[in-house]
CSV table of N, CA and C in Angstrom, one decimal:
chain,number,residue,atom,x,y,z
R,265,LEU,N,11.9,64.6,80.8
R,265,LEU,CA,11.9,66.2,80.7
R,265,LEU,C,11.5,65.8,82.1
R,266,GLY,N,10.8,65.1,83.0
R,266,GLY,CA,10.2,65.1,84.0
R,266,GLY,C,11.5,65.3,85.2
R,267,LEU,N,12.6,65.0,84.9
R,267,LEU,CA,13.8,64.7,86.0
R,267,LEU,C,14.2,66.0,85.7
R,268,GLY,N,14.0,66.5,84.3
R,268,GLY,CA,14.8,67.8,83.6
R,268,GLY,C,13.9,68.8,84.6
R,269,ALA,N,13.4,69.3,84.4
R,269,ALA,CA,11.9,70.2,85.0
R,269,ALA,C,12.0,69.7,86.9
R,270,GLY,N,12.3,68.8,87.2
R,270,GLY,CA,12.5,69.1,88.6
R,270,GLY,C,13.8,69.1,89.1
R,271,MET,N,15.0,68.8,88.1
R,271,MET,CA,16.1,70.0,88.9
R,271,MET,C,16.1,71.2,88.5
R,272,ILE,N,15.1,71.8,87.5
R,272,ILE,CA,15.0,73.0,87.5
R,272,ILE,C,14.4,73.6,88.4
R,273,CYS,N,13.7,73.3,88.8
R,273,CYS,CA,13.0,73.9,90.3
R,273,CYS,C,13.7,73.6,91.6
R,274,GLY,N,14.1,72.6,91.6
R,274,GLY,CA,15.0,72.6,92.7
R,274,GLY,C,16.2,73.6,93.0
R,275,PHE,N,16.7,74.0,91.7
R,275,PHE,CA,17.7,74.6,91.7
R,275,PHE,C,17.4,76.5,91.8
R,276,LEU,N,16.4,76.5,91.1
R,276,LEU,CA,15.3,77.7,91.1
R,276,LEU,C,14.5,77.8,91.7
R,277,ALA,N,14.5,77.4,93.2
R,277,ALA,CA,13.0,77.3,94.1
R,277,ALA,C,12.5,78.6,94.0
R,278,LYS,N,13.6,79.5,95.2
R,278,LYS,CA,13.2,80.7,95.5
R,278,LYS,C,12.7,81.1,94.6
R,279,PRO,N,13.7,81.8,93.3
R,279,PRO,CA,13.5,82.5,92.2
R,279,PRO,C,12.4,82.0,91.6
R,280,LEU,N,11.7,81.2,91.4
R,280,LEU,CA,10.5,81.1,90.5
R,280,LEU,C,9.4,81.6,91.6
R,281,LEU,N,9.4,81.0,93.0
R,281,LEU,CA,8.5,81.2,93.8
R,281,LEU,C,8.2,82.7,94.1
R,282,GLY,N,9.6,83.2,94.1
R,282,GLY,CA,9.5,85.3,94.3
R,282,GLY,C,8.6,85.6,93.1
R,283,LEU,N,8.2,85.1,91.5
R,283,LEU,CA,8.2,85.3,90.1
R,283,LEU,C,6.3,85.8,90.7
R,284,SER,N,5.5,85.4,92.0
R,284,SER,CA,5.0,85.1,92.1
R,284,SER,C,4.4,86.5,93.0
R,285,GLY,N,5.3,87.0,93.2
R,285,GLY,CA,4.7,88.5,94.0
R,285,GLY,C,4.7,88.0,95.2
R,286,ALA,N,5.0,86.7,95.8
R,286,ALA,CA,4.8,86.4,97.1
R,286,ALA,C,6.4,86.5,98.2
R,287,ASP,N,5.7,87.5,99.7
R,287,ASP,CA,6.5,88.0,100.4
R,287,ASP,C,7.4,86.8,100.7
R,288,ASP,N,8.5,87.2,101.7
R,288,ASP,CA,9.1,86.2,101.9
R,288,ASP,C,8.8,85.1,103.0
R,289,SER,N,7.8,85.8,103.9
R,289,SER,CA,7.1,85.0,104.9
R,289,SER,C,6.5,83.6,104.0
R,290,VAL,N,6.3,84.0,103.1
R,290,VAL,CA,4.8,83.0,101.9
R,290,VAL,C,5.8,82.1,101.8
R,291,ILE,N,6.7,82.4,101.2
R,291,ILE,CA,8.1,81.6,100.6
R,291,ILE,C,8.5,80.6,100.9
R,292,ARG,N,8.6,81.4,102.5
R,292,ARG,CA,9.4,80.3,103.7
R,292,ARG,C,8.3,79.4,103.8
R,293,LEU,N,7.5,80.1,103.8
R,293,LEU,CA,6.4,78.8,104.1
R,293,LEU,C,6.1,77.8,103.1
R,294,ALA,N,5.8,78.3,102.0
R,294,ALA,CA,5.6,77.2,100.9
R,294,ALA,C,7.1,76.4,100.0
R,295,LEU,N,8.2,77.2,100.9
R,295,LEU,CA,9.4,75.9,100.1
R,295,LEU,C,9.3,74.6,100.1
R,296,PRO,N,9.2,74.3,101.7
R,296,PRO,CA,9.2,72.5,101.5
R,296,PRO,C,8.3,71.4,100.8
R,297,TYR,N,6.8,72.3,100.5
R,297,TYR,CA,6.1,72.1,100.0
R,297,TYR,C,6.7,72.2,98.4
R,298,TYR,N,7.1,72.8,98.3
R,298,TYR,CA,7.1,73.0,96.6
R,298,TYR,C,8.5,72.5,96.6
R,299,LEU,N,9.6,72.4,97.1
R,299,LEU,CA,10.2,71.0,96.8
R,299,LEU,C,10.0,69.8,96.7
R,300,ALA,N,9.2,68.9,98.4
R,300,ALA,CA,8.8,68.2,97.7
R,300,ALA,C,8.4,67.8,97.1
R,301,THR,N,7.1,68.6,96.2
R,301,THR,CA,6.5,67.9,95.1
R,301,THR,C,6.7,68.6,93.4
R,302,THR,N,7.3,69.8,93.8
R,302,THR,CA,8.6,69.7,91.7
R,302,THR,C,10.0,69.2,91.7
R,303,VAL,N,10.5,68.8,92.8
R,303,VAL,CA,11.8,68.1,92.6
R,303,VAL,C,11.8,66.7,91.5
R,304,PRO,N,11.1,65.7,92.5
R,304,PRO,CA,10.2,64.9,92.1
R,304,PRO,C,8.9,64.5,91.3
R,305,CYS,N,9.1,65.7,90.3
R,305,CYS,CA,7.7,65.9,89.7
R,305,CYS,C,8.0,64.6,88.3
R,306,ILE,N,9.2,64.1,88.2
R,306,ILE,CA,8.8,62.7,87.1
R,306,ILE,C,7.6,61.8,87.7
R,307,PHE,N,7.3,61.7,88.6
R,307,PHE,CA,6.2,61.0,89.1
R,307,PHE,C,4.8,61.1,88.4
R,308,LEU,N,5.0,63.1,88.4
R,308,LEU,CA,3.8,63.5,88.0
R,308,LEU,C,3.9,63.2,86.3
R,309,SER,N,5.0,63.2,85.9
R,309,SER,CA,4.4,63.3,84.5
R,309,SER,C,4.8,62.0,83.7
R,310,LEU,N,4.9,61.0,84.7
R,310,LEU,CA,4.9,59.6,84.3
R,310,LEU,C,3.2,58.9,84.4
R,311,GLN,N,2.9,59.8,85.4
R,311,GLN,CA,1.3,59.2,86.0
R,311,GLN,C,0.4,59.7,84.9
R,312,LEU,N,1.0,60.6,83.8
R,312,LEU,CA,0.3,62.2,82.9
R,312,LEU,C,0.4,60.4,81.2
R,313,LEU,N,2.2,60.8,81.2
R,313,LEU,CA,2.3,59.9,80.3
R,313,LEU,C,2.0,58.1,80.3
R,314,LEU,N,1.8,57.6,81.3
R,314,LEU,CA,1.1,56.5,81.4
R,314,LEU,C,-0.4,56.0,81.4
R,315,SER,N,-0.9,57.2,81.8
R,315,SER,CA,-2.6,57.4,82.1
R,315,SER,C,-2.8,57.5,80.5
R,316,GLY,N,-2.2,58.9,79.1
R,316,GLY,CA,-2.5,58.8,78.3
R,316,GLY,C,-2.5,57.0,77.2
R,317,CYS,N,-0.8,56.8,77.7
R,317,CYS,CA,-1.1,55.5,76.7
R,317,CYS,C,-2.5,53.8,77.1
R,318,LEU,N,-1.8,54.1,78.3
R,318,LEU,CA,-3.2,53.2,78.2
R,318,LEU,C,-4.7,53.8,77.9
R,319,ARG,N,-4.9,55.2,78.2
R,319,ARG,CA,-6.2,55.5,77.2
R,319,ARG,C,-6.2,55.4,75.9
R,320,ALA,N,-4.9,55.5,75.3
R,320,ALA,CA,-5.2,55.5,73.6
R,320,ALA,C,-4.7,53.6,73.1
R,321,MET,N,-4.7,53.0,74.4
R,321,MET,CA,-5.1,51.5,74.3
R,321,MET,C,-5.8,51.0,74.4
R,322,LYS,N,-7.2,51.9,74.3
R,322,LYS,CA,-8.7,52.0,75.0
R,322,LYS,C,-8.7,51.1,76.7
R,323,ASN,N,-8.0,51.6,77.2
R,323,ASN,CA,-8.1,51.3,78.7
R,323,ASN,C,-8.7,52.7,79.3
R,324,THR,N,-10.1,53.2,79.6
R,324,THR,CA,-10.2,54.5,80.6
R,324,THR,C,-10.3,54.2,81.7
R,325,LYS,N,-11.1,53.0,81.7
R,325,LYS,CA,-11.4,52.7,83.6
R,325,LYS,C,-10.3,52.8,84.0
R,326,ALA,N,-8.2,52.4,83.7
R,326,ALA,CA,-7.6,51.6,84.7
R,326,ALA,C,-6.7,53.0,84.8
R,327,PRO,N,-6.6,53.9,84.2
R,327,PRO,CA,-6.5,55.6,84.9
R,327,PRO,C,-7.4,56.7,85.8
R,328,MET,N,-8.4,55.9,85.7
R,328,MET,CA,-9.8,56.3,86.8
R,328,MET,C,-9.2,56.0,87.8
R,329,TYR,N,-9.1,54.5,87.9
R,329,TYR,CA,-9.0,53.8,89.3
R,329,TYR,C,-7.9,54.1,89.9
R,330,VAL,N,-7.1,54.2,88.8
R,330,VAL,CA,-5.4,54.6,89.8
R,330,VAL,C,-5.5,56.1,90.1
R,331,THR,N,-6.5,56.8,89.5
R,331,THR,CA,-6.3,58.5,90.2
R,331,THR,C,-7.5,58.3,91.5
R,332,GLY,N,-8.1,57.3,91.6
R,332,GLY,CA,-9.3,57.7,92.7
R,332,GLY,C,-8.1,56.8,93.9
R,333,ALA,N,-7.6,56.1,93.6
R,333,ALA,CA,-6.4,55.4,94.7
R,333,ALA,C,-5.4,56.2,95.1
R,334,SER,N,-4.9,56.6,93.9
R,334,SER,CA,-3.8,57.7,94.3
R,334,SER,C,-4.6,59.4,95.0
R,335,ASN,N,-5.7,60.1,94.6
R,335,ASN,CA,-6.1,60.2,95.6
R,335,ASN,C,-6.4,60.0,97.0
R,336,LEU,N,-6.7,58.8,97.2
R,336,LEU,CA,-7.0,58.0,98.6
R,336,LEU,C,-6.0,58.0,99.2
R,337,LEU,N,-5.3,57.6,98.6
R,337,LEU,CA,-3.2,57.8,99.8
R,337,LEU,C,-3.1,58.6,99.6
R,338,ASN,N,-3.2,59.4,99.1
R,338,ASN,CA,-2.4,61.1,99.2
R,338,ASN,C,-3.3,61.6,100.7
R,339,ILE,N,-4.9,61.2,100.7
R,339,ILE,CA,-5.4,61.9,102.1
R,339,ILE,C,-4.8,61.1,103.4
R,340,PHE,N,-4.8,59.7,103.1
R,340,PHE,CA,-4.7,59.2,103.6
R,340,PHE,C,-2.8,59.3,104.4
R,341,LEU,N,-2.2,59.6,103.5
R,341,LEU,CA,-1.1,60.3,104.2
R,341,LEU,C,-0.6,61.6,104.2
R,342,ASN,N,-1.7,62.2,104.1
R,342,ASN,CA,-2.2,63.8,104.8
R,342,ASN,C,-2.3,63.6,105.8
R,343,PHE,N,-3.0,63.3,106.6
R,343,PHE,CA,-3.3,63.2,107.9
R,343,PHE,C,-2.8,61.8,108.7
R,344,PHE,N,-1.5,60.5,108.1
R,344,PHE,CA,-1.1,60.4,108.8
R,344,PHE,C,0.4,60.8,109.3
R,345,PHE,N,1.1,61.9,107.9
R,345,PHE,CA,2.0,62.8,108.1
R,345,PHE,C,2.0,64.2,108.8
R,346,LEU,N,0.6,64.5,109.3
R,346,LEU,CA,0.1,65.6,109.5
R,346,LEU,C,0.0,65.6,111.3
R,347,LYS,N,0.0,64.2,111.2
R,347,LYS,CA,-0.4,63.7,112.7
R,347,LYS,C,1.2,63.7,113.3
R,348,LEU,N,2.1,63.3,112.5
R,348,LEU,CA,3.7,63.3,112.4
R,348,LEU,C,4.5,63.6,113.1
R,349,GLY,N,3.6,65.3,112.3
R,349,GLY,CA,4.5,66.2,113.2
R,349,GLY,C,4.9,67.3,112.1
R,350,LEU,N,4.9,66.6,110.4
R,350,LEU,CA,5.7,66.7,109.7
R,350,LEU,C,5.1,68.5,108.8
R,351,GLY,N,4.2,68.4,109.5
R,351,GLY,CA,3.1,70.0,108.5
R,351,GLY,C,3.1,70.3,107.0
R,352,ILE,N,3.7,71.4,106.7
R,352,ILE,CA,3.6,71.3,105.1
R,352,ILE,C,4.5,70.1,104.6
R,353,LEU,N,5.9,70.3,104.7
R,353,LEU,CA,6.4,69.4,104.4
R,353,LEU,C,5.5,67.6,104.3
R,354,GLY,N,4.8,67.4,105.2
R,354,GLY,CA,4.5,66.2,105.1
R,354,GLY,C,3.2,66.3,103.9
R,355,LEU,N,2.6,67.2,103.6
R,355,LEU,CA,1.5,67.3,102.6
R,355,LEU,C,2.0,67.0,101.6
R,356,GLY,N,3.6,67.3,101.6
R,356,GLY,CA,4.5,67.9,99.9
R,356,GLY,C,4.9,66.2,99.8
R,357,LEU,N,5.2,65.3,101.1
R,357,LEU,CA,5.2,64.3,100.7
R,357,LEU,C,4.7,63.1,100.5
R,358,ALA,N,2.7,63.5,101.0
R,358,ALA,CA,2.0,62.8,100.8
R,358,ALA,C,1.8,62.4,98.9
R,359,THR,N,2.2,64.1,98.7
R,359,THR,CA,2.0,63.7,97.4
R,359,THR,C,2.1,63.3,96.7
R,360,THR,N,4.2,63.3,96.9
R,360,THR,CA,5.2,62.5,96.0
R,360,THR,C,4.7,61.2,96.2
R,361,PHE,N,4.5,60.6,97.1
R,361,PHE,CA,4.5,59.6,97.5
R,361,PHE,C,2.8,59.2,96.9
R,362,SER,N,2.1,59.7,96.8
R,362,SER,CA,0.8,58.9,96.3
R,362,SER,C,0.7,58.9,94.5
R,363,ARG,N,2.0,60.0,94.0
R,363,ARG,CA,2.2,59.6,92.8
R,363,ARG,C,2.9,58.8,92.0
R,364,ALA,N,3.7,58.7,92.9
R,364,ALA,CA,4.8,57.7,93.0
R,364,ALA,C,4.2,55.7,92.6
R,365,ALA,N,2.9,55.7,93.8
R,365,ALA,CA,2.3,55.2,94.1
R,365,ALA,C,1.7,54.8,92.8
R,366,GLY,N,0.9,55.9,91.8
R,366,GLY,CA,0.1,56.0,90.6
R,366,GLY,C,0.9,55.4,89.5
R,367,ALA,N,2.2,56.6,89.7
R,367,ALA,CA,3.0,55.9,88.1
R,367,ALA,C,2.8,54.2,88.2
R,368,LEU,N,3.9,53.7,89.4
R,368,LEU,CA,3.7,52.6,89.7
R,368,LEU,C,2.7,52.1,89.1
R,369,LEU,N,1.4,51.8,89.5
R,369,LEU,CA,0.3,51.4,89.4
R,369,LEU,C,0.1,51.1,87.9
R,370,LEU,N,0.2,52.7,87.3
R,370,LEU,CA,-0.1,52.6,86.5
R,370,LEU,C,0.6,51.9,85.1
R,371,PHE,N,2.1,51.5,85.5
R,371,PHE,CA,3.1,50.9,84.3
R,371,PHE,C,2.9,49.8,85.1
R,372,LEU,N,2.7,48.9,85.8
R,372,LEU,CA,2.0,48.1,86.0
R,372,LEU,C,0.6,47.4,85.2
R,373,GLN,N,-0.1,48.0,85.4
R,373,GLN,CA,-1.4,48.0,84.0
R,373,GLN,C,-0.7,47.4,82.9
R,374,LEU,N,0.0,49.0,82.5
R,374,LEU,CA,-0.1,48.9,81.5
R,374,LEU,C,1.2,47.8,80.6
R,375,GLN,N,2.1,47.0,81.7
R,375,GLN,CA,2.6,46.0,81.0
R,375,GLN,C,2.0,44.8,80.7
R,376,ASN,N,0.4,45.0,81.9
R,376,ASN,CA,-0.4,43.8,81.8
R,376,ASN,C,-1.3,44.4,80.9
R,377,GLN,N,-0.8,44.7,80.0
R,377,GLN,CA,-2.6,45.2,79.0
R,377,GLN,C,-2.3,45.1,78.0
R,378,ASP,N,-1.0,44.5,77.5
R,378,ASP,CA,-1.3,43.8,75.7
R,378,ASP,C,0.7,42.9,75.9
R,379,ARG,N,0.8,41.5,76.5
R,379,ARG,CA,1.9,41.1,76.7
R,379,ARG,C,2.5,40.5,75.1
R,380,ASN,N,2.1,40.2,74.7
R,380,ASN,CA,2.3,40.2,73.1
R,380,ASN,C,2.7,41.7,72.7
R,381,ARG,N,2.4,42.6,72.3
R,381,ARG,CA,3.1,43.7,71.9
R,381,ARG,C,4.3,44.1,73.0
R,382,LYS,N,5.4,44.4,71.9
R,382,LYS,CA,6.7,44.4,71.8
R,382,LYS,C,7.3,46.0,72.9
R,383,LEU,N,7.2,46.7,74.0
R,383,LEU,CA,7.3,47.9,73.8
R,383,LEU,C,9.0,48.2,72.9
R,384,THR,N,9.0,49.5,72.7
R,384,THR,CA,10.6,49.9,72.3
R,384,THR,C,10.3,51.3,72.8
R,385,LEU,N,11.5,52.0,72.2
R,385,LEU,CA,11.7,53.1,72.9
R,385,LEU,C,11.2,54.5,72.2
R,386,CYS,N,11.6,54.1,70.6
R,386,CYS,CA,10.7,54.9,69.4
R,386,CYS,C,9.7,54.0,68.3
R,387,PRO,N,8.4,53.6,68.5
R,387,PRO,CA,8.0,52.8,67.7
R,387,PRO,C,7.3,53.4,66.6
R,388,PHE,N,7.9,54.5,66.1
R,388,PHE,CA,7.1,55.6,65.5
R,388,PHE,C,8.7,55.3,64.2
R,389,SER,N,7.7,56.0,63.1
R,389,SER,CA,8.6,56.2,62.0
R,389,SER,C,8.9,57.9,62.1
R,390,LYS,N,9.5,58.3,60.5
R,390,LYS,CA,10.0,60.0,61.0
R,390,LYS,C,8.9,60.7,61.0
R,391,GLN,N,7.8,60.1,60.4
R,391,GLN,CA,6.5,60.7,59.3
R,391,GLN,C,6.0,61.0,60.3
R,392,GLU,N,6.0,59.9,61.7
R,392,GLU,CA,4.7,59.9,62.7
R,392,GLU,C,5.1,60.9,64.1
R,393,PHE,N,6.4,60.7,63.4
R,393,PHE,CA,7.3,61.5,64.9
R,393,PHE,C,6.9,63.1,64.8
R,394,ALA,N,7.0,63.0,63.8
R,394,ALA,CA,7.0,64.6,62.6
R,394,ALA,C,5.5,65.4,63.0
R,395,SER,N,4.7,64.4,63.4
R,395,SER,CA,3.4,64.5,63.0
R,395,SER,C,2.9,64.9,64.4
R,396,ILE,N,3.5,64.0,65.8
R,396,ILE,CA,3.0,63.7,66.7
R,396,ILE,C,3.6,65.8,67.1
R,397,LEU,N,5.0,65.6,67.1
R,397,LEU,CA,5.3,66.9,67.4
R,397,LEU,C,4.9,68.5,66.7
R,398,ALA,N,4.3,68.0,65.8
R,398,ALA,CA,3.3,68.8,64.8
R,398,ALA,C,1.6,69.7,65.8
R,399,VAL,N,1.6,68.7,66.6
R,399,VAL,CA,0.7,68.8,67.4
R,399,VAL,C,0.6,69.2,68.5
R,400,GLY,N,1.6,68.5,69.0
R,400,GLY,CA,2.5,68.8,71.2
R,400,GLY,C,2.9,69.6,71.0
R,401,ILE,N,3.7,70.4,70.2
R,401,ILE,CA,4.7,71.4,70.2
R,401,ILE,C,3.5,72.4,70.6
R,402,PRO,N,2.5,73.1,70.0
R,402,PRO,CA,1.7,74.5,69.7
R,402,PRO,C,1.0,73.9,71.1
R,403,ALA,N,0.7,72.3,71.2
R,403,ALA,CA,-0.2,72.3,72.8
R,403,ALA,C,0.2,72.3,73.8
R,404,GLY,N,1.7,72.0,74.0
R,404,GLY,CA,2.3,72.1,74.9
R,404,GLY,C,2.4,73.6,75.2
R,405,LEU,N,3.0,75.0,74.0
R,405,LEU,CA,3.5,75.9,74.2
R,405,LEU,C,1.8,76.8,74.7
R,406,GLU,N,1.0,76.1,74.2
R,406,GLU,CA,-1.1,76.7,74.7
R,406,GLU,C,-0.7,76.6,76.2
R,407,LYS,N,-0.4,75.1,76.6
R,407,LYS,CA,0.3,75.4,78.0
R,407,LYS,C,0.9,76.0,78.6
R,408,LEU,N,2.0,76.3,78.4
R,408,LEU,CA,2.8,77.3,78.8
R,408,LEU,C,2.5,78.5,79.1
R,409,ILE,N,1.4,79.1,78.1
R,409,ILE,CA,1.2,80.4,77.9
R,409,ILE,C,-0.3,80.4,78.6
R,410,MET,N,-0.5,79.8,79.4
R,410,MET,CA,-2.0,79.5,80.2
R,410,MET,C,-1.3,79.4,81.5
R,411,ARG,N,-0.4,79.0,81.9
R,411,ARG,CA,0.5,78.8,83.0
R,411,ARG,C,0.9,80.3,83.3
R,412,ILE,N,1.8,81.0,82.6
R,412,ILE,CA,2.9,82.0,82.6
R,412,ILE,C,1.1,83.0,82.8
R,413,GLY,N,0.1,83.1,81.8
R,413,GLY,CA,-1.2,84.1,82.2
R,413,GLY,C,-1.4,83.9,83.6
R,414,GLN,N,-1.6,82.6,84.2
R,414,GLN,CA,-1.9,82.3,85.9
R,414,GLN,C,-0.6,82.6,86.6
R,415,LEU,N,-0.1,82.2,86.3
R,415,LEU,CA,1.2,83.2,87.6
R,415,LEU,C,1.1,84.7,87.7
R,416,LEU,N,0.6,85.3,86.2
R,416,LEU,CA,0.6,86.7,86.5
R,416,LEU,C,-0.6,87.2,87.2
R,417,TYR,N,-2.2,86.4,86.7
R,417,TYR,CA,-2.7,86.1,87.4
R,417,TYR,C,-3.2,86.6,89.4
R,418,ASN,N,-2.3,85.5,89.4
R,418,ASN,CA,-2.4,84.7,91.0
R,418,ASN,C,-1.1,86.2,91.3
R,419,SER,N,-0.3,86.2,91.0
R,419,SER,CA,1.0,87.6,91.6
R,419,SER,C,-0.2,88.8,91.9
R,420,MET,N,-1.6,89.3,90.5
R,420,MET,CA,-2.2,90.1,90.9
R,420,MET,C,-3.0,89.6,92.4
R,421,ILE,N,-3.6,89.0,92.5
R,421,ILE,CA,-4.5,88.6,93.6
R,421,ILE,C,-4.1,88.6,94.7
R,422,LEU,N,-2.3,87.6,95.3
R,422,LEU,CA,-1.4,88.2,95.9
R,422,LEU,C,-1.3,89.4,96.1
R,423,SER,N,-0.5,90.0,95.4
R,423,SER,CA,-0.4,91.4,95.7
R,423,SER,C,-1.4,92.0,96.5
R,424,LEU,N,-2.7,92.0,96.8
R,424,LEU,CA,-3.5,92.2,97.2
R,424,LEU,C,-3.5,91.8,99.0
R,425,GLY,N,-2.8,91.2,99.1
R,425,GLY,CA,-2.6,90.2,100.6
R,425,GLY,C,-2.3,88.4,100.9
R,426,THR,N,-2.1,88.9,101.3
R,426,THR,CA,-1.7,87.1,102.1
R,426,THR,C,-3.8,86.4,102.0
R,427,ALA,N,-4.0,87.4,103.2
R,427,ALA,CA,-5.2,86.7,103.0
R,427,ALA,C,-6.5,86.6,102.2
R,428,SER,N,-6.1,87.2,101.0
R,428,SER,CA,-7.0,88.2,100.2
R,428,SER,C,-6.8,86.5,98.8
R,429,TYR,N,-5.5,86.2,99.0
R,429,TYR,CA,-5.1,84.8,98.2
R,429,TYR,C,-5.8,84.0,98.4
R,430,VAL,N,-5.6,83.7,100.0
R,430,VAL,CA,-6.0,82.3,99.8
R,430,VAL,C,-7.9,82.0,100.8
R,431,ALA,N,-8.5,83.3,100.7
R,431,ALA,CA,-9.8,83.0,100.2
R,431,ALA,C,-10.4,83.2,98.9
R,432,HIS,N,-9.3,83.8,98.0
R,432,HIS,CA,-10.0,83.6,96.5
R,432,HIS,C,-9.7,82.0,96.1
R,433,ASN,N,-8.5,81.6,96.1
R,433,ASN,CA,-8.0,80.4,96.4
R,433,ASN,C,-9.5,79.0,97.1
R,434,ILE,N,-10.1,79.5,98.1
R,434,ILE,CA,-11.3,78.8,97.8
R,434,ILE,C,-11.8,78.9,97.7
R,435,ALA,N,-12.3,79.8,97.4
R,435,ALA,CA,-13.6,80.0,96.5
R,435,ALA,C,-13.3,79.5,95.5
R,436,GLY,N,-12.2,79.7,94.3
R,436,GLY,CA,-12.2,78.9,93.3
R,436,GLY,C,-12.4,77.4,93.5
R,437,THR,N,-11.4,76.7,94.4
R,437,THR,CA,-11.9,75.8,95.0
R,437,THR,C,-13.0,75.4,94.9
R,438,ILE,N,-14.2,76.0,96.0
R,438,ILE,CA,-15.6,75.3,95.4
R,438,ILE,C,-15.7,75.4,94.1
R,439,GLU,N,-16.1,76.9,93.6
R,439,GLU,CA,-16.5,77.0,92.3
R,439,GLU,C,-15.8,75.9,91.3
R,440,ASN,N,-15.4,75.5,91.0
R,440,ASN,CA,-14.8,74.5,90.4
R,440,ASN,C,-15.2,73.1,90.8
R,441,TYR,N,-16.2,73.0,91.6
R,441,TYR,CA,-17.0,71.6,91.9
R,441,TYR,C,-18.6,71.9,90.6
R,442,SER,N,-18.8,73.0,90.7
R,442,SER,CA,-20.3,73.4,89.9
R,442,SER,C,-19.6,72.8,88.6
R,443,TYR,N,-18.9,72.9,88.2
R,443,TYR,CA,-18.0,72.5,86.2
R,443,TYR,C,-18.2,71.0,86.4
R,444,ILE,N,-18.7,70.4,88.0
R,444,ILE,CA,-18.2,69.0,87.2
R,444,ILE,C,-18.7,68.3,86.7
R,445,PRO,N,-20.3,69.0,87.5
R,445,PRO,CA,-21.3,68.4,85.8
R,445,PRO,C,-21.3,68.5,84.7
R,446,ALA,N,-21.1,69.8,85.2
R,446,ALA,CA,-20.7,70.3,83.0
R,446,ALA,C,-19.5,69.2,82.3
């Protein structure tokens, strides 16, 4: 799914960015970051999948540590790539490289989690797989509906102007810190 989503995002980059209502100057600035993070989104998909596998095996600490290490690597690479003059593209590359490193660390942790457990392509029976789909499909559709709503919401804010959109994102980021204790 990550490979498919990455290919779709790569082929339809400008139209997808255009859905937000951004003008051409914003799309031109956003395109390098967008391509650097969405085309190789398989690494994000793997991080989410492998973290979920480890949590299902009652190892909640490894995903937390790997996420922390991945974020620290991202910060370091952001600084490094900006110093090299790569600009927005460098920020996207830093994100992708840190996701790839996180996916690799999670994969290695999962391999070491239980060496006696044989990993198979699909260890589920048809009934178990149907049960997983019965939960997963509505949950995935819910996320899709939320993201479409978020896209529409952001489009409305972007219609007020680029400065308004940036100010909204800064305020939203600061607001998110108030949710952390909850």
